[in-house]
mmCIF file of C-alpha atoms and ligand atoms in Angstrom:
data_model
loop_
_atom_site.group_PDB
_atom_site.id
_atom_site.type_symbol
_atom_site.label_atom_id
_atom_site.label_comp_id
_atom_site.label_asym_id
_atom_site.label_seq_id
_atom_site.Cartn_x
_atom_site.Cartn_y
_atom_site.Cartn_z
ATOM 1 C CA MET A 1 -11.666 82.223 -34.478
ATOM 2 C CA PHE A 2 -8.826 81.940 -37.020
ATOM 3 C CA ASP A 3 -8.506 85.017 -39.225
ATOM 4 C CA LEU A 4 -5.819 85.012 -41.917
ATOM 5 C CA ASP A 5 -4.971 88.735 -41.742
ATOM 6 C CA GLN A 6 -4.752 88.530 -37.949
ATOM 7 C CA PHE A 7 -2.620 85.369 -38.204
ATOM 8 C CA ILE A 8 -0.154 87.100 -40.555
ATOM 9 C CA ALA A 9 -0.034 90.156 -38.264
ATOM 10 C CA ASP A 10 0.539 87.898 -35.235
ATOM 11 C CA CYS A 11 3.390 86.065 -37.013
ATOM 12 C CA ARG A 12 4.982 89.399 -37.979
ATOM 13 C CA ALA A 13 4.702 90.696 -34.418
ATOM 14 C CA ALA A 14 6.129 87.427 -33.067
ATOM 15 C CA LEU A 15 9.085 87.669 -35.438
ATOM 16 C CA VAL A 16 9.819 91.256 -34.408
ATOM 17 C CA ALA A 17 9.718 90.272 -30.717
ATOM 18 C CA ASP A 18 11.939 87.197 -31.194
ATOM 19 C CA HIS A 19 13.803 86.236 -34.365
ATOM 20 C CA SER A 20 13.790 82.542 -33.486
ATOM 21 C CA HIS A 21 10.753 80.338 -34.157
ATOM 22 C CA LYS A 22 9.718 80.384 -30.499
ATOM 23 C CA LEU A 23 6.887 82.918 -30.594
ATOM 24 C CA VAL A 24 5.789 82.048 -34.129
ATOM 25 C CA HIS A 25 5.475 78.461 -32.890
ATOM 26 C CA GLU A 26 2.996 79.680 -30.266
ATOM 27 C CA VAL A 27 1.006 81.581 -32.919
ATOM 28 C CA VAL A 28 0.833 78.508 -35.194
ATOM 29 C CA ALA A 29 -0.039 76.197 -32.286
ATOM 30 C CA ARG A 30 -2.918 78.514 -31.345
ATOM 31 C CA ALA A 31 -4.173 78.584 -34.950
ATOM 32 C CA VAL A 32 -4.241 74.800 -35.443
ATOM 33 C CA SER A 33 -5.770 74.233 -32.004
ATOM 34 C CA ASP A 34 -8.976 75.160 -33.870
ATOM 35 C CA PRO A 35 -8.643 73.186 -37.128
ATOM 36 C CA ALA A 36 -12.295 73.814 -38.053
ATOM 37 C CA GLY A 37 -11.634 77.556 -37.833
ATOM 38 C CA VAL A 38 -8.620 77.262 -40.164
ATOM 39 C CA LEU A 39 -10.657 75.184 -42.634
ATOM 40 C CA ARG A 40 -13.417 77.769 -42.568
ATOM 41 C CA GLN A 41 -10.953 80.531 -43.469
ATOM 42 C CA LEU A 42 -8.670 78.707 -45.927
ATOM 43 C CA GLY A 43 -11.348 76.455 -47.392
ATOM 44 C CA GLU A 44 -11.577 72.675 -47.587
ATOM 45 C CA PRO A 45 -8.507 71.374 -49.516
ATOM 46 C CA LYS A 46 -9.443 70.640 -53.131
ATOM 47 C CA ARG A 47 -6.101 70.197 -54.911
ATOM 48 C CA ALA A 48 -2.433 69.738 -54.072
ATOM 49 C CA GLN A 49 -0.645 73.090 -53.901
ATOM 50 C CA LEU A 50 1.971 75.316 -52.300
ATOM 51 C CA GLN A 51 -0.261 78.335 -51.803
ATOM 52 C CA LYS A 52 1.466 81.578 -50.781
ATOM 53 C CA LEU A 53 -0.419 83.279 -47.970
ATOM 54 C CA TYR A 54 2.357 85.774 -47.191
ATOM 55 C CA HIS A 55 5.784 86.309 -48.701
ATOM 56 C CA ALA A 56 8.515 88.681 -47.511
ATOM 57 C CA SER A 57 12.296 88.536 -47.268
ATOM 58 C CA ASP A 58 12.164 87.551 -43.586
ATOM 59 C CA LEU A 59 8.930 85.532 -43.427
ATOM 60 C CA THR A 60 7.012 83.181 -45.732
ATOM 61 C CA ILE A 61 3.639 81.657 -44.892
ATOM 62 C CA LEU A 62 2.315 78.841 -47.071
ATOM 63 C CA ASN A 63 -0.843 76.791 -47.141
ATOM 64 C CA VAL A 64 0.599 73.420 -48.152
ATOM 65 C CA ILE A 65 -1.877 70.870 -49.483
ATOM 66 C CA TRP A 66 -0.373 67.417 -49.977
ATOM 67 C CA ALA A 67 -1.886 65.082 -52.548
ATOM 68 C CA PRO A 68 -3.051 61.680 -51.292
ATOM 69 C CA THR A 69 0.003 59.459 -50.605
ATOM 70 C CA MET A 70 2.320 62.175 -52.015
ATOM 71 C CA THR A 71 5.985 62.087 -50.953
ATOM 72 C CA ILE A 72 8.509 64.874 -51.379
ATOM 73 C CA MET A 73 12.213 64.030 -51.349
ATOM 74 C CA PRO A 74 14.638 65.050 -48.588
ATOM 75 C CA HIS A 75 15.357 68.783 -48.621
ATOM 76 C CA ASP A 76 16.652 71.461 -46.298
ATOM 77 C CA HIS A 77 15.364 75.019 -45.763
ATOM 78 C CA ARG A 78 18.373 76.867 -44.274
ATOM 79 C CA MET A 79 15.923 78.854 -42.158
ATOM 80 C CA TRP A 80 13.689 77.778 -39.304
ATOM 81 C CA ALA A 81 10.178 76.589 -39.996
ATOM 82 C CA VAL A 82 7.005 75.813 -38.079
ATOM 83 C CA ILE A 83 4.508 73.313 -39.496
ATOM 84 C CA GLY A 84 0.934 73.307 -38.180
ATOM 85 C CA LEU A 85 -1.465 70.571 -39.282
ATOM 86 C CA TYR A 86 -5.155 71.423 -39.685
ATOM 87 C CA THR A 87 -6.349 68.354 -41.624
ATOM 88 C CA GLY A 88 -4.851 64.960 -42.455
ATOM 89 C CA ARG A 89 -1.340 63.852 -41.560
ATOM 90 C CA GLU A 90 2.299 64.610 -42.434
ATOM 91 C CA ASP A 91 4.841 61.871 -41.809
ATOM 92 C CA ASN A 92 8.315 63.391 -41.577
ATOM 93 C CA ILE A 93 11.568 61.477 -41.960
ATOM 94 C CA PHE A 94 14.600 63.398 -40.691
ATOM 95 C CA TRP A 95 18.003 62.981 -42.335
ATOM 96 C CA ARG A 96 21.587 64.009 -41.745
ATOM 97 C CA ARG A 97 24.578 64.334 -44.020
ATOM 98 C CA ILE A 98 26.957 61.365 -44.052
ATOM 99 C CA LYS A 99 30.252 62.827 -42.864
ATOM 100 C CA GLY A 100 32.837 63.099 -45.614
ATOM 101 C CA ASP A 101 30.563 61.671 -48.343
ATOM 102 C CA PRO A 102 31.784 63.113 -51.655
ATOM 103 C CA SER A 103 28.257 63.316 -53.158
ATOM 104 C CA GLY A 104 26.761 64.861 -50.042
ATOM 105 C CA ARG A 105 24.565 61.833 -49.399
ATOM 106 C CA VAL A 106 22.262 61.681 -46.357
ATOM 107 C CA GLU A 107 21.138 58.970 -43.954
ATOM 108 C CA ALA A 108 17.846 58.773 -42.038
ATOM 109 C CA THR A 109 18.003 59.619 -38.330
ATOM 110 C CA GLY A 110 14.412 59.693 -37.123
ATOM 111 C CA ALA A 111 10.782 60.265 -37.884
ATOM 112 C CA ARG A 112 7.800 62.191 -36.613
ATOM 113 C CA ALA A 113 4.163 61.725 -37.564
ATOM 114 C CA LEU A 114 2.312 65.039 -37.387
ATOM 115 C CA SER A 115 -1.413 64.945 -36.704
ATOM 116 C CA VAL A 116 -4.128 67.567 -36.701
ATOM 117 C CA ARG A 117 -3.450 70.264 -34.035
ATOM 118 C CA ASP A 118 0.298 69.480 -34.001
ATOM 119 C CA ALA A 119 2.633 72.452 -34.461
ATOM 120 C CA GLU A 120 6.204 71.307 -35.049
ATOM 121 C CA PRO A 121 9.203 73.653 -35.101
ATOM 122 C CA LEU A 122 12.049 72.689 -37.437
ATOM 123 C CA GLY A 123 15.540 74.065 -36.823
ATOM 124 C CA HIS A 124 17.624 75.979 -39.346
ATOM 125 C CA ASN A 125 19.674 72.935 -40.426
ATOM 126 C CA ILE A 126 16.934 70.301 -40.538
ATOM 127 C CA ILE A 127 16.780 67.976 -43.549
ATOM 128 C CA HIS A 128 13.432 66.243 -43.923
ATOM 129 C CA SER A 129 11.242 64.378 -46.380
ATOM 130 C CA VAL A 130 7.463 64.398 -46.085
ATOM 131 C CA THR A 131 4.793 61.843 -46.907
ATOM 132 C CA ASN A 132 1.062 62.161 -46.712
ATOM 133 C CA PRO A 133 0.169 58.549 -45.831
ATOM 134 C CA LEU A 134 -3.580 59.127 -46.270
ATOM 135 C CA PRO A 135 -5.800 58.459 -49.291
ATOM 136 C CA ARG A 136 -7.078 62.058 -49.021
ATOM 137 C CA LEU A 137 -5.608 65.557 -49.109
ATOM 138 C CA THR A 138 -3.634 66.824 -46.104
ATOM 139 C CA GLY A 139 -3.531 70.538 -45.217
ATOM 140 C CA ALA A 140 -0.864 72.355 -43.196
ATOM 141 C CA ILE A 141 0.245 75.913 -42.526
ATOM 142 C CA HIS A 142 4.010 76.206 -43.036
ATOM 143 C CA VAL A 143 5.741 79.314 -41.677
ATOM 144 C CA TYR A 144 9.394 79.954 -42.611
ATOM 145 C CA GLY A 145 11.748 82.466 -41.025
ATOM 146 C CA GLY A 146 12.976 83.790 -44.366
ATOM 147 C CA ASP A 147 12.252 83.886 -48.092
ATOM 148 C CA PHE A 148 11.218 80.301 -48.863
ATOM 149 C CA PHE A 149 11.359 80.842 -52.633
ATOM 150 C CA ALA A 150 14.667 82.701 -52.940
ATOM 151 C CA ALA A 151 16.917 80.904 -50.456
ATOM 152 C CA GLU A 152 19.757 78.837 -51.879
ATOM 153 C CA ARG A 153 19.374 75.287 -50.571
ATOM 154 C CA SER A 154 19.525 71.578 -51.313
ATOM 155 C CA GLU A 155 17.373 68.590 -52.024
ATOM 156 C CA TRP A 156 18.459 64.957 -52.237
ATOM 157 C CA ASP A 157 17.627 62.569 -55.039
ATOM 158 C CA PRO A 158 15.143 60.074 -53.496
ATOM 159 C CA GLU A 159 16.896 57.066 -55.047
ATOM 160 C CA SER A 160 20.621 57.861 -54.799
ATOM 161 C CA LEU A 161 20.228 60.261 -51.820
ATOM 162 C CA ARG A 162 22.816 62.489 -53.505
ATOM 163 C CA GLU A 163 22.712 66.219 -52.922
ATOM 164 C CA GLU A 164 21.298 68.488 -55.630
ATOM 165 C CA ARG A 165 20.349 72.132 -55.849
ATOM 166 C CA PHE A 166 16.777 72.828 -54.664
ATOM 167 C CA ASP A 167 14.602 74.373 -57.330
ATOM 168 C CA ALA A 168 11.513 76.102 -55.877
ATOM 169 C CA GLU A 169 9.705 76.210 -59.222
ATOM 170 C CA ARG A 170 10.256 72.487 -59.697
ATOM 171 C CA ALA A 171 8.840 71.932 -56.195
ATOM 172 C CA VAL A 172 5.699 73.876 -57.103
ATOM 173 C CA ARG A 173 5.457 71.838 -60.332
ATOM 174 C CA ARG A 174 5.516 68.563 -58.388
ATOM 175 C CA PHE A 175 2.280 69.574 -56.694
ATOM 176 C CA GLU A 176 0.729 70.315 -60.109
ATOM 177 C CA GLU A 177 1.947 66.963 -61.445
ATOM 178 C CA ALA A 178 0.326 65.235 -58.486
ATOM 179 C CA ASN A 179 -2.966 66.902 -59.430
ATOM 180 C CA ALA A 180 -2.575 65.884 -63.075
ATOM 181 C CA ASN A 181 -2.034 62.255 -62.023
ATOM 182 C CA GLY A 182 -4.836 62.241 -59.459
ATOM 183 C CA HIS A 183 -8.590 62.331 -59.487
ATOM 184 C CA TRP A 184 -9.183 64.626 -56.513
ATOM 185 C CA ALA A 185 -8.494 67.981 -58.148
ATOM 186 C CA GLU A 186 -11.325 70.101 -59.509
HETATM 187 FE FE1 LIG B 201 10.285 71.208 -45.927
#
């Protein structure tokens, strides 16, 4: 049975044993292998949000609820991440920098559709954009091997694909804007 305090303790222990995402990946995979258990503990998604479950300088755990059909522009993390889906779907597009481009533009290199029970590790240098293709809320546990909110990193304008500075507060606001524009939030 998924228990949030135990999950956080397991992630911390995994990180101490191995600073890569390897053991944390196993912890997340185990958690989302019982999506009903995660839903019972975290609650049925009701509104789009980046909910902090745990936040430290070396580890951040978020409950990410994507609004129906919401898309977030390409961004990097500059730390590893593990994404575990417990309801809905996350479609990821992966990008890479165009060599020598003066505005730091990116080009798409691949895609991965994440379904319930999937736990996907993302490397330190990954650039991805995420879409929830469903007409309902999607819920995922995102674990980051660092301070998700403080790290200096980039996002890319969805139209020009030019590099800009990532702003964590603006990212949180986008979830609130999605709620304001939608009809699913309480
Ligand atoms: Fe991301």
